[in-house]
Amino acid sequence: MKLSTSPGQRFSTPKSQQTYEHVLEAAVDCLRELGYHRTNMSNIADRAGVTRSRVQYYFDSTEHLLSDATNALLTRVWGRYLENLYSGSGQSNDEAFDRLMDLRNDPDQIAWLSLVAASRGEPMLRRIVERAQKALDEHAMNAQRKLLDITTPEAEAKLQVASDLIRLMLDALTLSAITVNREARFEAALRAFKAMLANYWA
């Protein structure tokens, strides 16, 4: 999935576009591997193999850099979400659900939730995360409307609740500190959750 550029961002040559994407990829890798609090322009420059001034040429502020990197990270998460939701012709609802829940071990999903947690105490990051989350929510709802052929306000309302429950369950599993019999307990919780969803949707 192609990394997105900031609104209004333009490059004079294909090489400039390529360098921007390379630096952006390095920023996403740093967020994923080092976390928000240890990511800065210097280690992004080191990861990208460019000078710090080169990073600043493409990103004129920390907020600009974080905004583009967060959007790129969420693009990765969203790509995997769609892949797991739609892949497999003729898959059952249970199979699609299980594939979505497998994202709890995805490094980009973990990095995204780490950014969400960090944003609680960082106003600038909170603005960035909330904008990105709003865009993701809109895309997710549109994809699920299409998948389920939602045509009535009542079905739309039920879909919103079901979608929120699924995302909250995924987030909870990703962040869970359970260690004793972890997978067995997760599987038992997921079976119960699927049964409750099926009853709710019916």
Tab-separated table of C-alpha atoms in Angstrom:
chain	number	residue	atom	x	y	z
A	1	MET	CA	0.000	0.000	0.000
A	2	LYS	CA	1.447	3.364	-1.020
A	3	LEU	CA	2.445	5.757	1.720
A	4	SER	CA	0.373	8.913	1.744
A	5	THR	CA	1.823	12.400	1.398
A	6	SER	CA	0.804	15.430	3.417
A	7	PRO	CA	-1.979	17.497	1.837
A	8	GLY	CA	-0.398	19.927	-0.607
A	9	GLN	CA	2.984	18.108	-0.549
A	10	ARG	CA	4.615	18.276	-3.989
A	11	PHE	CA	8.026	17.152	-5.227
A	12	SER	CA	9.931	18.452	-8.211
A	13	THR	CA	11.442	15.098	-9.209
A	14	PRO	CA	10.717	11.398	-8.771
A	15	LYS	CA	13.966	11.169	-6.765
A	16	SER	CA	12.644	13.753	-4.278
A	17	GLN	CA	9.442	11.739	-3.878
A	18	GLN	CA	11.506	8.587	-3.377
A	19	THR	CA	13.692	10.251	-0.729
A	20	TYR	CA	10.612	11.565	1.101
A	21	GLU	CA	9.102	8.072	1.196
A	22	HIS	CA	12.425	6.573	2.316
A	23	VAL	CA	12.665	9.040	5.227
A	24	LEU	CA	9.008	8.453	6.068
A	25	GLU	CA	9.543	4.695	6.086
A	26	ALA	CA	12.479	5.190	8.471
A	27	ALA	CA	10.250	7.296	10.756
A	28	VAL	CA	7.605	4.560	10.848
A	29	ASP	CA	10.270	1.930	11.586
A	30	CYS	CA	11.589	4.044	14.471
A	31	LEU	CA	8.098	4.469	15.929
A	32	ARG	CA	7.534	0.733	15.681
A	33	GLU	CA	10.902	-0.366	17.077
A	34	LEU	CA	11.856	2.462	19.457
A	35	GLY	CA	8.481	3.890	20.447
A	36	TYR	CA	7.256	7.464	20.394
A	37	HIS	CA	9.384	8.814	23.256
A	38	ARG	CA	12.675	7.559	21.797
A	39	THR	CA	11.965	8.574	18.196
A	40	ASN	CA	13.556	11.839	17.052
A	41	MET	CA	14.886	13.423	13.867
A	42	SER	CA	18.438	12.245	14.583
A	43	ASN	CA	17.644	8.534	14.801
A	44	ILE	CA	15.256	8.826	11.849
A	45	ALA	CA	18.097	10.387	9.836
A	46	ASP	CA	20.454	7.589	10.935
A	47	ARG	CA	17.909	4.943	9.970
A	48	ALA	CA	17.317	6.567	6.572
A	49	GLY	CA	21.032	7.110	5.931
A	50	VAL	CA	20.619	10.859	5.402
A	51	THR	CA	21.568	13.985	7.334
A	52	ARG	CA	19.284	15.540	9.921
A	53	SER	CA	19.062	18.656	7.746
A	54	ARG	CA	17.792	16.442	4.930
A	55	VAL	CA	14.997	15.174	7.165
A	56	GLN	CA	14.133	18.776	8.053
A	57	TYR	CA	14.033	19.649	4.354
A	58	TYR	CA	11.116	17.256	3.874
A	59	PHE	CA	9.500	17.790	7.272
A	60	ASP	CA	9.564	21.400	8.444
A	61	SER	CA	8.303	20.589	11.947
A	62	THR	CA	8.059	17.718	14.385
A	63	GLU	CA	4.270	17.781	14.023
A	64	HIS	CA	4.549	17.476	10.234
A	65	LEU	CA	6.877	14.477	10.601
A	66	LEU	CA	4.736	12.777	13.243
A	67	SER	CA	1.541	13.406	11.293
A	68	ASP	CA	2.879	11.835	8.097
A	69	ALA	CA	4.488	8.931	9.974
A	70	THR	CA	1.295	8.232	11.927
A	71	ASN	CA	-0.771	8.249	8.728
A	72	ALA	CA	1.730	5.902	7.095
A	73	LEU	CA	1.672	3.551	10.084
A	74	LEU	CA	-2.114	3.512	10.120
A	75	THR	CA	-2.117	2.874	6.358
A	76	ARG	CA	-0.167	-0.308	7.082
A	77	VAL	CA	-2.563	-1.330	9.866
A	78	TRP	CA	-5.580	-0.569	7.661
A	79	GLY	CA	-4.104	-2.556	4.764
A	80	ARG	CA	-3.761	-5.620	6.956
A	81	TYR	CA	-7.237	-5.061	8.405
A	82	LEU	CA	-8.740	-5.092	4.907
A	83	GLU	CA	-6.620	-8.025	3.828
A	84	ASN	CA	-7.807	-10.071	6.786
A	85	LEU	CA	-11.412	-8.939	6.381
A	86	TYR	CA	-11.728	-9.685	2.661
A	87	SER	CA	-9.209	-12.415	1.838
A	88	GLY	CA	-10.436	-15.919	1.184
A	89	SER	CA	-13.355	-16.339	-1.162
A	90	GLY	CA	-16.401	-17.729	0.520
A	91	GLN	CA	-14.935	-17.467	4.036
A	92	SER	CA	-17.428	-17.569	6.886
A	93	ASN	CA	-18.039	-14.744	9.321
A	94	ASP	CA	-16.175	-16.755	11.968
A	95	GLU	CA	-13.140	-17.107	9.692
A	96	ALA	CA	-13.112	-13.383	8.902
A	97	PHE	CA	-13.388	-12.575	12.613
A	98	ASP	CA	-10.530	-14.940	13.499
A	99	ARG	CA	-8.309	-13.355	10.858
A	100	LEU	CA	-9.023	-9.891	12.241
A	101	MET	CA	-8.193	-11.025	15.779
A	102	ASP	CA	-4.861	-12.381	14.512
A	103	LEU	CA	-3.833	-8.730	14.118
A	104	ARG	CA	-3.272	-8.620	17.891
A	105	ASN	CA	0.275	-9.889	17.223
A	106	ASP	CA	0.963	-7.521	14.318
A	107	PRO	CA	3.930	-5.153	15.046
A	108	ASP	CA	2.232	-2.225	13.302
A	109	GLN	CA	-0.984	-2.710	15.310
A	110	ILE	CA	1.114	-2.757	18.497
A	111	ALA	CA	2.979	0.406	17.405
A	112	TRP	CA	-0.303	2.171	16.625
A	113	LEU	CA	-1.749	1.388	20.063
A	114	SER	CA	1.506	2.545	21.671
A	115	LEU	CA	1.044	5.889	19.893
A	116	VAL	CA	-2.557	6.073	21.118
A	117	ALA	CA	-1.374	5.449	24.694
A	118	ALA	CA	1.406	8.067	24.401
A	119	SER	CA	-1.070	10.613	23.025
A	120	ARG	CA	-2.960	10.690	26.338
A	121	GLY	CA	-0.329	12.997	27.791
A	122	GLU	CA	0.855	14.764	24.621
A	123	PRO	CA	-1.587	17.339	23.165
A	124	MET	CA	0.169	17.564	19.778
A	125	LEU	CA	0.271	13.794	19.369
A	126	ARG	CA	-3.354	13.563	20.516
A	127	ARG	CA	-4.429	15.853	17.659
A	128	ILE	CA	-2.497	13.738	15.173
A	129	VAL	CA	-3.834	10.423	16.498
A	130	GLU	CA	-7.436	11.652	16.628
A	131	ARG	CA	-7.294	12.867	12.995
A	132	ALA	CA	-5.830	9.555	11.865
A	133	GLN	CA	-8.356	7.528	13.898
A	134	LYS	CA	-11.266	9.502	12.459
A	135	ALA	CA	-10.094	8.761	8.911
A	136	LEU	CA	-9.645	5.064	9.758
A	137	ASP	CA	-13.126	4.856	11.292
A	138	GLU	CA	-14.690	6.323	8.141
A	139	HIS	CA	-12.831	3.911	5.872
A	140	ALA	CA	-13.651	0.934	8.107
A	141	MET	CA	-17.360	1.720	8.195
A	142	ASN	CA	-17.507	2.204	4.415
A	143	ALA	CA	-15.771	-1.131	3.842
A	144	GLN	CA	-18.108	-2.955	6.225
A	145	ARG	CA	-21.214	-1.322	4.736
A	146	LYS	CA	-20.133	-2.628	1.349
A	147	LEU	CA	-19.302	-6.090	2.673
A	148	LEU	CA	-22.613	-6.478	4.538
A	149	ASP	CA	-24.845	-4.532	2.117
A	150	ILE	CA	-26.163	-2.210	4.840
A	151	THR	CA	-29.273	-0.342	3.602
A	152	THR	CA	-31.285	0.797	6.637
A	153	PRO	CA	-30.592	3.215	9.535
A	154	GLU	CA	-31.281	0.419	12.019
A	155	ALA	CA	-28.713	-1.863	10.413
A	156	GLU	CA	-26.261	1.051	10.230
A	157	ALA	CA	-26.622	1.659	13.985
A	158	LYS	CA	-26.109	-2.031	14.760
A	159	LEU	CA	-23.081	-2.150	12.482
A	160	GLN	CA	-21.497	0.822	14.279
A	161	VAL	CA	-21.861	-0.882	17.658
A	162	ALA	CA	-20.597	-4.231	16.346
A	163	SER	CA	-17.639	-2.543	14.642
A	164	ASP	CA	-16.731	-0.678	17.833
A	165	LEU	CA	-16.979	-3.869	19.895
A	166	ILE	CA	-14.704	-5.760	17.503
A	167	ARG	CA	-12.087	-2.987	17.479
A	168	LEU	CA	-12.207	-2.673	21.282
A	169	MET	CA	-11.765	-6.433	21.615
A	170	LEU	CA	-8.794	-6.386	19.230
A	171	ASP	CA	-7.230	-3.475	21.124
A	172	ALA	CA	-7.762	-5.222	24.467
A	173	LEU	CA	-6.156	-8.441	23.230
A	174	THR	CA	-3.208	-6.530	21.774
A	175	LEU	CA	-2.540	-4.696	25.053
A	176	SER	CA	-3.370	-7.546	27.436
A	177	ALA	CA	-0.795	-8.370	30.125
A	178	ILE	CA	-2.191	-11.890	30.635
A	179	THR	CA	0.688	-14.377	30.620
A	180	VAL	CA	-0.616	-17.555	32.310
A	181	ASN	CA	-2.329	-19.809	29.730
A	182	ARG	CA	-2.517	-16.703	27.510
A	183	GLU	CA	-3.548	-18.269	24.184
A	184	ALA	CA	-6.026	-20.714	25.713
A	185	ARG	CA	-7.708	-17.912	27.642
A	186	PHE	CA	-7.765	-15.694	24.552
A	187	GLU	CA	-9.373	-18.446	22.511
A	188	ALA	CA	-12.020	-19.059	25.179
A	189	ALA	CA	-12.769	-15.325	25.376
A	190	LEU	CA	-13.003	-15.069	21.590
A	191	ARG	CA	-15.413	-18.004	21.360
A	192	ALA	CA	-17.689	-16.362	23.923
A	193	PHE	CA	-17.372	-12.987	22.201
A	194	LYS	CA	-18.255	-14.441	18.789
A	195	ALA	CA	-21.324	-16.093	20.294
A	196	MET	CA	-22.428	-12.761	21.826
A	197	LEU	CA	-21.854	-10.948	18.523
A	198	ALA	CA	-23.813	-13.533	16.581
A	199	ASN	CA	-26.714	-13.180	19.016
A	200	TYR	CA	-26.534	-9.370	18.839
A	201	TRP	CA	-26.380	-9.267	15.041
A	202	ALA	CA	-29.203	-11.784	14.670
